[in-house]
Amino acid sequence: MKILGIETSCDETAAAVVEDGTRVLSSVIASSADLHSQTGGVVPEVAAREHLRSILPVVEKALRDAGVDWPQIDAIAVTYTPGLIASLLVGVNTSQALAYLKGKPLIPTHHIAGHIYANFLGRSKEEIQFPLLVLTVSGGHNELILMKGHHDFRLIGQTLDDAAGEAFDKVARLLGLGFPGGPAISRCAEQGNDRAFDFPQAMLGLGHRFDFSFSGLKSAVRRAVEGMEKPLSPAQVSDLSASFQRAVAQALAEKLADAATEHRASSVHLAGGVSANRLLRQMARQSLPDSVSLFFPKEMVYCTDNAAMIAGAAYFDPRPLAGWKGLPASSWADLAAA
Ligand code: KG4
Ligand code: ZN
């Protein structure tokens, strides 16, 4: 089964053709991130206009790169939530029009389900064992999700304030490192001493065993910066980056390992933009028992937003338009109900 995936929830206009949920025949991504780096964050109006400009050429290129034409496409999958509403609308409206014109079923797909299924791309279905525990860490999401089967999502924990990616982006802005912050901080951290600053990890009260909080850490970095003479030297920025990155990766890896043990997960998955972080991967591996296999997207490009993951997620639960209630608000409840 060949599915054309379309993703426009943030600043990437993406289309891909994926066969049977795992074999990527093409994946095209046009990003407007360069425009947003000038403003230090995504400007929704700018992102939506760029989607309008790119969407049809990107879809055409995805079909061309895959060496297929419309008759070979079995269905179209599109991200319907969560995301920036004007950006989502470009993908959804285009997909609805194409589905109608070409006579294809349309599968509305949750963006976070997409990130989770990015781990199946390029792998055999048998390689991944349930129950699996996923840590979704992106710019807007930070959840621990238990799956006992396909599209069976149970929320185990979540952030009480910022998502990990959001914390990376805010701290990067504070350090003058630009947007997106995650890759910039990791690069800087390579030259830094990760013990130079002893940033705190959130102590959460009873009932929040698998929840996260990054606002205290973010404030601690701000206070440290405020107490230093300006401008900061490159060495100081590197030390701050390395110490901050260690604190985030440690907090994520520790909770992940505890939850994996408690829920007897056979495999543990990192998903979303922050899953590209090498230190997080390393620390997650070190904190998990050897018997638990660790997965992250096989290719770096599937960590951040792309359309192959949307086509992949849709394959494992190809429910067409019936029952779709349009564009609901972004929330965990949407994924649980998806
Ligand atoms: O999944 P994604 O592309 O978009 C959302 O759905 O949010 O994730 C983007 C986030 C940004 O916050 C970015 O700073 C972060 O992922 N990110 C990273 C790395 N690469 C991207 N964070 C830490 N380390 C990285 N290497
Ligand atoms: Zn995303």
CSV table of C-alpha atoms and ligand atoms in Angstrom, one decimal:
chain,number,residue,atom,x,y,z
A,1,MET,CA,0.0,0.0,0.0
A,2,LYS,CA,1.5,3.4,-1.1
A,3,ILE,CA,0.5,6.4,0.9
A,4,LEU,CA,1.2,10.0,0.0
A,5,GLY,CA,1.9,11.9,3.3
A,6,ILE,CA,1.5,15.7,3.6
A,7,GLU,CA,2.8,17.7,6.6
A,8,THR,CA,2.5,21.4,7.1
A,9,SER,CA,2.0,21.9,10.9
A,10,CYS,CA,4.9,24.3,11.5
A,11,ASP,CA,7.6,25.7,9.2
A,12,GLU,CA,8.3,22.6,7.1
A,13,THR,CA,6.3,22.0,3.9
A,14,ALA,CA,6.7,18.3,3.4
A,15,ALA,CA,5.4,15.5,1.2
A,16,ALA,CA,6.5,11.8,1.0
A,17,VAL,CA,5.5,8.5,-0.5
A,18,VAL,CA,5.8,5.5,1.9
A,19,GLU,CA,5.0,1.9,1.1
A,20,ASP,CA,3.5,-0.3,3.8
A,21,GLY,CA,4.4,2.1,6.6
A,22,THR,CA,8.1,1.4,6.5
A,23,ARG,CA,9.6,1.8,3.0
A,24,VAL,CA,10.3,5.4,2.2
A,25,LEU,CA,10.0,5.9,-1.6
A,26,SER,CA,10.5,9.6,-1.4
A,27,SER,CA,10.6,12.4,1.2
A,28,VAL,CA,10.7,16.0,0.2
A,29,ILE,CA,11.0,18.9,2.8
A,30,ALA,CA,11.0,22.6,2.0
A,31,SER,CA,11.8,24.5,5.2
A,32,SER,CA,11.2,28.2,5.9
A,33,ALA,CA,13.5,27.9,9.0
A,34,ASP,CA,16.0,30.4,7.5
A,35,LEU,CA,13.3,33.1,7.4
A,36,HIS,CA,12.4,32.4,11.0
A,37,SER,CA,16.0,32.4,12.2
A,38,GLN,CA,15.9,36.2,11.4
A,39,THR,CA,13.1,36.6,14.0
A,40,GLY,CA,14.3,34.1,16.6
A,41,GLY,CA,11.2,31.9,16.2
A,42,VAL,CA,8.4,30.8,13.8
A,43,VAL,CA,6.1,33.7,12.7
A,44,PRO,CA,2.8,31.9,11.9
A,45,GLU,CA,1.8,34.3,9.1
A,46,VAL,CA,5.2,33.9,7.4
A,47,ALA,CA,5.1,30.1,7.7
A,48,ALA,CA,1.6,29.8,6.2
A,49,ARG,CA,2.5,32.0,3.2
A,50,GLU,CA,5.6,29.8,2.5
A,51,HIS,CA,3.5,26.7,2.7
A,52,LEU,CA,1.1,28.1,0.1
A,53,ARG,CA,4.1,28.8,-2.2
A,54,SER,CA,5.7,25.4,-1.7
A,55,ILE,CA,2.9,22.8,-1.2
A,56,LEU,CA,2.1,21.8,-4.8
A,57,PRO,CA,5.7,21.7,-6.1
A,58,VAL,CA,6.7,19.7,-3.0
A,59,VAL,CA,3.8,17.2,-3.7
A,60,GLU,CA,4.8,16.9,-7.3
A,61,LYS,CA,8.5,16.3,-6.5
A,62,ALA,CA,7.5,13.6,-3.9
A,63,LEU,CA,5.6,11.7,-6.6
A,64,ARG,CA,8.4,12.2,-9.1
A,65,ASP,CA,11.2,11.1,-6.7
A,66,ALA,CA,9.2,8.0,-5.8
A,67,GLY,CA,8.8,7.2,-9.5
A,68,VAL,CA,5.0,6.9,-9.1
A,69,ASP,CA,2.0,8.7,-10.5
A,70,TRP,CA,-1.5,9.2,-9.1
A,71,PRO,CA,-2.9,5.8,-10.1
A,72,GLN,CA,-0.3,4.0,-7.9
A,73,ILE,CA,-1.2,6.1,-4.8
A,74,ASP,CA,-3.7,4.2,-2.5
A,75,ALA,CA,-4.5,7.1,0.0
A,76,ILE,CA,-3.4,10.5,1.1
A,77,ALA,CA,-2.5,11.1,4.8
A,78,VAL,CA,-2.4,14.6,6.2
A,79,THR,CA,-1.4,16.1,9.5
A,80,TYR,CA,-4.6,17.7,11.0
A,81,THR,CA,-3.4,18.6,14.5
A,82,PRO,CA,-1.6,19.8,16.6
A,83,GLY,CA,0.2,22.8,15.0
A,84,LEU,CA,-0.2,26.3,13.8
A,85,ILE,CA,-3.7,26.7,12.5
A,86,ALA,CA,-2.9,28.7,9.3
A,87,SER,CA,-0.1,26.3,8.5
A,88,LEU,CA,-2.3,23.2,9.1
A,89,LEU,CA,-5.0,24.6,6.9
A,90,VAL,CA,-2.8,24.8,3.9
A,91,GLY,CA,-1.9,21.1,4.1
A,92,VAL,CA,-5.5,20.0,5.0
A,93,ASN,CA,-7.2,22.1,2.3
A,94,THR,CA,-4.7,20.9,-0.3
A,95,SER,CA,-5.1,17.3,0.7
A,96,GLN,CA,-8.9,17.5,0.7
A,97,ALA,CA,-8.8,19.0,-2.8
A,98,LEU,CA,-6.3,16.4,-4.1
A,99,ALA,CA,-8.3,13.5,-2.5
A,100,TYR,CA,-11.5,14.7,-4.1
A,101,LEU,CA,-9.9,15.3,-7.5
A,102,LYS,CA,-8.0,12.1,-7.7
A,103,GLY,CA,-10.6,9.9,-5.9
A,104,LYS,CA,-8.4,8.9,-3.0
A,105,PRO,CA,-9.3,8.2,0.6
A,106,LEU,CA,-8.0,10.9,3.0
A,107,ILE,CA,-6.5,9.8,6.3
A,108,PRO,CA,-6.3,12.6,8.9
A,109,THR,CA,-3.2,11.9,11.0
A,110,HIS,CA,-2.0,13.2,14.4
A,111,HIS,CA,1.4,14.9,14.2
A,112,ILE,CA,2.7,13.2,17.4
A,113,ALA,CA,1.5,9.8,16.1
A,114,GLY,CA,3.7,10.7,13.1
A,115,HIS,CA,6.7,11.4,15.2
A,116,ILE,CA,6.2,8.0,17.0
A,117,TYR,CA,5.9,6.1,13.7
A,118,ALA,CA,9.1,7.8,12.4
A,119,ASN,CA,10.8,5.0,14.2
A,120,PHE,CA,9.3,2.4,11.9
A,121,LEU,CA,10.7,4.1,8.8
A,122,GLY,CA,13.5,2.0,7.2
A,123,ARG,CA,12.9,-0.9,9.6
A,124,SER,CA,11.0,-4.2,9.4
A,125,LYS,CA,7.7,-4.2,11.3
A,126,GLU,CA,8.9,-7.3,13.3
A,127,GLU,CA,11.9,-5.5,14.6
A,128,ILE,CA,9.8,-3.4,17.0
A,129,GLN,CA,8.2,-5.1,20.0
A,130,PHE,CA,5.2,-4.0,22.1
A,131,PRO,CA,4.6,-2.9,24.8
A,132,LEU,CA,6.7,0.1,23.8
A,133,LEU,CA,7.3,3.3,25.7
A,134,VAL,CA,7.8,6.5,23.8
A,135,LEU,CA,9.4,9.7,24.9
A,136,THR,CA,8.1,12.4,22.5
A,137,VAL,CA,10.3,15.4,22.7
A,138,SER,CA,9.8,18.3,20.3
A,139,GLY,CA,9.3,22.0,20.2
A,140,GLY,CA,5.8,21.8,21.5
A,141,HIS,CA,5.5,18.3,23.0
A,142,ASN,CA,7.1,16.4,25.9
A,143,GLU,CA,5.2,13.2,26.8
A,144,LEU,CA,5.8,9.7,27.9
A,145,ILE,CA,3.4,7.4,26.1
A,146,LEU,CA,2.8,3.7,26.6
A,147,MET,CA,1.7,1.6,23.6
A,148,LYS,CA,0.5,-2.0,23.9
A,149,GLY,CA,-0.4,-2.1,20.2
A,150,HIS,CA,-0.6,0.1,17.1
A,151,HIS,CA,-2.3,3.4,17.7
A,152,ASP,CA,-3.1,2.5,21.3
A,153,PHE,CA,-1.7,5.6,23.1
A,154,ARG,CA,-1.7,5.9,26.9
A,155,LEU,CA,-0.3,9.0,28.5
A,156,ILE,CA,2.1,8.1,31.4
A,157,GLY,CA,3.7,11.5,31.9
A,158,GLN,CA,4.0,15.0,30.4
A,159,THR,CA,5.7,18.3,31.0
A,160,LEU,CA,4.1,20.6,33.5
A,161,ASP,CA,5.5,23.7,31.7
A,162,ASP,CA,7.9,23.9,28.7
A,163,ALA,CA,8.7,21.1,26.3
A,164,ALA,CA,12.3,20.0,26.1
A,165,GLY,CA,12.7,21.5,22.6
A,166,GLU,CA,11.1,24.7,23.7
A,167,ALA,CA,13.6,24.9,26.6
A,168,PHE,CA,16.5,24.4,24.1
A,169,ASP,CA,15.1,27.2,21.9
A,170,LYS,CA,14.6,29.6,24.8
A,171,VAL,CA,18.0,29.0,26.3
A,172,ALA,CA,19.6,29.3,22.8
A,173,ARG,CA,17.9,32.7,22.4
A,174,LEU,CA,19.2,33.8,25.8
A,175,LEU,CA,22.7,32.8,24.7
A,176,GLY,CA,22.4,34.5,21.3
A,177,LEU,CA,22.7,31.2,19.4
A,178,GLY,CA,19.7,31.7,17.0
A,179,PHE,CA,16.9,29.4,16.0
A,180,PRO,CA,16.3,26.4,16.1
A,181,GLY,CA,18.1,26.2,19.4
A,182,GLY,CA,18.6,22.5,19.8
A,183,PRO,CA,21.2,21.9,17.1
A,184,ALA,CA,23.0,25.2,18.0
A,185,ILE,CA,23.3,24.3,21.7
A,186,SER,CA,24.5,20.8,20.9
A,187,ARG,CA,27.2,22.2,18.6
A,188,CYS,CA,28.3,24.7,21.2
A,189,ALA,CA,28.2,22.1,24.0
A,190,GLU,CA,30.9,20.0,22.2
A,191,GLN,CA,33.5,22.5,23.2
A,192,GLY,CA,32.1,23.1,26.7
A,193,ASN,CA,32.5,21.7,30.2
A,194,ASP,CA,29.2,20.1,31.2
A,195,ARG,CA,30.1,20.3,34.9
A,196,ALA,CA,30.9,24.1,34.8
A,197,PHE,CA,27.4,24.9,36.1
A,198,ASP,CA,25.4,22.7,38.5
A,199,PHE,CA,21.9,23.4,37.1
A,200,PRO,CA,19.0,21.9,39.2
A,201,GLN,CA,16.7,19.2,38.1
A,202,ALA,CA,13.0,19.7,38.9
A,203,MET,CA,11.8,18.0,42.1
A,204,LEU,CA,8.2,17.2,41.3
A,205,GLY,CA,5.7,16.3,44.1
A,206,LEU,CA,3.7,13.2,44.6
A,207,GLY,CA,1.6,12.2,41.7
A,208,HIS,CA,4.1,13.6,39.2
A,209,ARG,CA,6.5,10.7,39.1
A,210,PHE,CA,6.8,10.6,35.3
A,211,ASP,CA,6.1,14.2,34.6
A,212,PHE,CA,8.7,16.8,33.5
A,213,SER,CA,9.4,20.5,34.2
A,214,PHE,CA,12.0,22.7,32.6
A,215,SER,CA,11.0,26.2,33.6
A,216,GLY,CA,13.2,26.1,36.8
A,217,LEU,CA,16.2,25.0,34.8
A,218,LYS,CA,15.6,27.7,32.2
A,219,SER,CA,15.4,30.3,35.0
A,220,ALA,CA,18.6,29.0,36.5
A,221,VAL,CA,20.4,29.5,33.2
A,222,ARG,CA,19.0,33.0,33.0
A,223,ARG,CA,20.1,33.8,36.6
A,224,ALA,CA,23.6,32.5,35.8
A,225,VAL,CA,23.8,34.6,32.7
A,226,GLU,CA,22.6,37.7,34.5
A,227,GLY,CA,25.3,37.3,37.1
A,228,MET,CA,28.1,37.2,34.4
A,229,GLU,CA,29.9,40.0,32.8
A,230,LYS,CA,28.8,40.8,29.2
A,231,PRO,CA,29.5,40.0,26.5
A,232,LEU,CA,29.9,36.3,27.3
A,233,SER,CA,33.0,34.7,25.9
A,234,PRO,CA,32.6,31.8,23.5
A,235,ALA,CA,34.0,29.5,26.3
A,236,GLN,CA,31.3,30.7,28.7
A,237,VAL,CA,28.6,30.1,26.1
A,238,SER,CA,29.9,26.6,25.5
A,239,ASP,CA,30.0,25.8,29.2
A,240,LEU,CA,26.5,27.1,29.7
A,241,SER,CA,25.3,25.1,26.7
A,242,ALA,CA,27.0,21.9,27.8
A,243,SER,CA,25.7,22.1,31.4
A,244,PHE,CA,22.2,22.9,30.3
A,245,GLN,CA,22.2,20.1,27.8
A,246,ARG,CA,23.4,17.6,30.4
A,247,ALA,CA,20.6,18.7,32.8
A,248,VAL,CA,17.9,18.2,30.2
A,249,ALA,CA,19.2,14.9,28.9
A,250,GLN,CA,19.7,13.5,32.4
A,251,ALA,CA,16.1,14.5,33.5
A,252,LEU,CA,14.6,12.9,30.4
A,253,ALA,CA,16.8,9.7,30.5
A,254,GLU,CA,16.1,9.1,34.2
A,255,LYS,CA,12.3,9.3,33.9
A,256,LEU,CA,12.4,7.2,30.8
A,257,ALA,CA,14.3,4.4,32.5
A,258,ASP,CA,12.0,4.5,35.6
A,259,ALA,CA,8.9,4.3,33.4
A,260,ALA,CA,10.3,1.6,31.2
A,261,THR,CA,11.0,-0.6,34.2
A,262,GLU,CA,7.7,0.1,35.9
A,263,HIS,CA,5.7,-0.6,32.7
A,264,ARG,CA,7.9,-3.6,31.6
A,265,ALA,CA,8.5,-2.0,28.2
A,266,SER,CA,10.1,-4.3,25.6
A,267,SER,CA,11.3,-1.4,23.6
A,268,VAL,CA,11.8,2.3,24.3
A,269,HIS,CA,11.5,5.0,21.6
A,270,LEU,CA,12.8,8.5,21.3
A,271,ALA,CA,10.7,10.6,19.0
A,272,GLY,CA,10.4,14.3,17.8
A,273,GLY,CA,13.0,16.9,17.1
A,274,VAL,CA,15.0,16.5,20.4
A,275,SER,CA,15.5,12.8,19.6
A,276,ALA,CA,18.2,14.0,17.3
A,277,ASN,CA,20.3,15.0,20.4
A,278,ARG,CA,23.3,12.7,20.7
A,279,LEU,CA,23.7,13.1,24.4
A,280,LEU,CA,20.1,12.2,25.1
A,281,ARG,CA,20.5,9.1,23.0
A,282,GLN,CA,23.7,8.1,24.9
A,283,MET,CA,22.2,8.8,28.3
A,284,ALA,CA,19.0,7.0,27.5
A,285,ARG,CA,21.0,3.9,26.4
A,286,GLN,CA,23.1,4.1,29.6
A,287,SER,CA,20.1,4.3,31.9
A,288,LEU,CA,18.1,1.5,30.4
A,289,PRO,CA,18.6,-2.2,31.2
A,290,ASP,CA,20.4,-4.1,28.5
A,291,SER,CA,17.3,-6.2,27.9
A,292,VAL,CA,15.3,-3.2,26.6
A,293,SER,CA,16.0,-2.1,23.1
A,294,LEU,CA,16.3,1.6,22.3
A,295,PHE,CA,15.0,3.1,19.1
A,296,PHE,CA,15.3,6.5,17.5
A,297,PRO,CA,14.6,7.5,13.9
A,298,LYS,CA,17.0,5.6,11.6
A,299,GLU,CA,17.9,8.8,9.8
A,300,MET,CA,18.3,12.2,11.4
A,301,VAL,CA,16.0,13.8,8.9
A,302,TYR,CA,13.1,11.7,10.4
A,303,CYS,CA,13.6,13.2,13.9
A,304,THR,CA,12.3,16.6,12.9
A,305,ASP,CA,9.2,17.4,11.0
A,306,ASN,CA,8.7,15.4,7.7
A,307,ALA,CA,5.9,13.8,5.8
A,308,ALA,CA,7.2,10.2,5.6
A,309,MET,CA,6.3,9.8,9.3
A,310,ILE,CA,2.7,11.0,8.6
A,311,ALA,CA,2.3,8.4,5.7
A,312,GLY,CA,3.9,5.8,8.0
A,313,ALA,CA,1.5,6.5,10.9
A,314,ALA,CA,-1.5,6.5,8.6
A,315,TYR,CA,-0.6,3.0,7.3
A,316,PHE,CA,-0.9,1.5,10.8
A,317,ASP,CA,-4.4,2.9,11.3
A,318,PRO,CA,-5.8,3.9,7.9
A,319,ARG,CA,-9.1,5.2,9.1
A,320,PRO,CA,-10.5,7.5,6.4
A,321,LEU,CA,-12.4,10.8,6.7
A,322,ALA,CA,-15.5,9.3,8.4
A,323,GLY,CA,-15.6,10.4,12.0
A,324,TRP,CA,-13.1,13.3,11.4
A,325,LYS,CA,-14.3,16.3,13.2
A,326,GLY,CA,-12.3,18.9,11.2
A,327,LEU,CA,-9.5,20.7,13.0
A,328,PRO,CA,-9.9,20.3,16.7
A,329,ALA,CA,-7.7,22.2,19.2
A,330,SER,CA,-4.2,20.7,19.8
A,331,SER,CA,-4.3,18.5,22.8
A,332,TRP,CA,-3.3,15.2,24.3
A,333,ALA,CA,-6.9,14.1,24.2
A,334,ASP,CA,-6.9,14.2,20.4
A,335,LEU,CA,-4.1,11.7,20.2
A,336,ALA,CA,-5.7,9.4,22.8
A,337,ALA,CA,-8.9,9.5,20.7
A,338,ALA,CA,-7.1,9.2,17.3
B,1,KG4,O1,9.7,17.8,15.9
B,1,KG4,P1,10.1,19.1,15.6
B,1,KG4,O2,10.8,19.3,14.2
B,1,KG4,O3,9.0,20.2,15.6
B,1,KG4,C1,7.9,20.1,16.5
B,1,KG4,O4,7.0,19.3,16.3
B,1,KG4,O5,8.0,20.9,17.5
B,1,KG4,O6,11.1,19.6,16.8
B,1,KG4,C2,11.7,20.8,16.7
B,1,KG4,C3,12.4,21.0,18.1
B,1,KG4,C4,13.0,22.4,18.2
B,1,KG4,O7,12.7,22.8,19.5
B,1,KG4,C5,14.5,22.1,18.1
B,1,KG4,O8,15.3,23.0,18.9
B,1,KG4,C6,14.7,20.7,18.6
B,1,KG4,O9,13.5,20.1,18.2
B,1,KG4,N1,15.9,20.0,18.2
B,1,KG4,C7,16.9,19.6,19.0
B,1,KG4,C8,17.9,19.1,18.2
B,1,KG4,N2,17.5,19.1,16.9
B,1,KG4,C9,16.2,19.7,16.9
B,1,KG4,N3,17.0,19.7,20.3
B,1,KG4,C10,18.1,19.2,20.9
B,1,KG4,N4,19.1,18.7,20.2
B,1,KG4,C11,19.1,18.6,18.8
B,1,KG4,N5,20.1,18.0,18.1
B,2,ZN,ZN,7.1,17.9,15.1
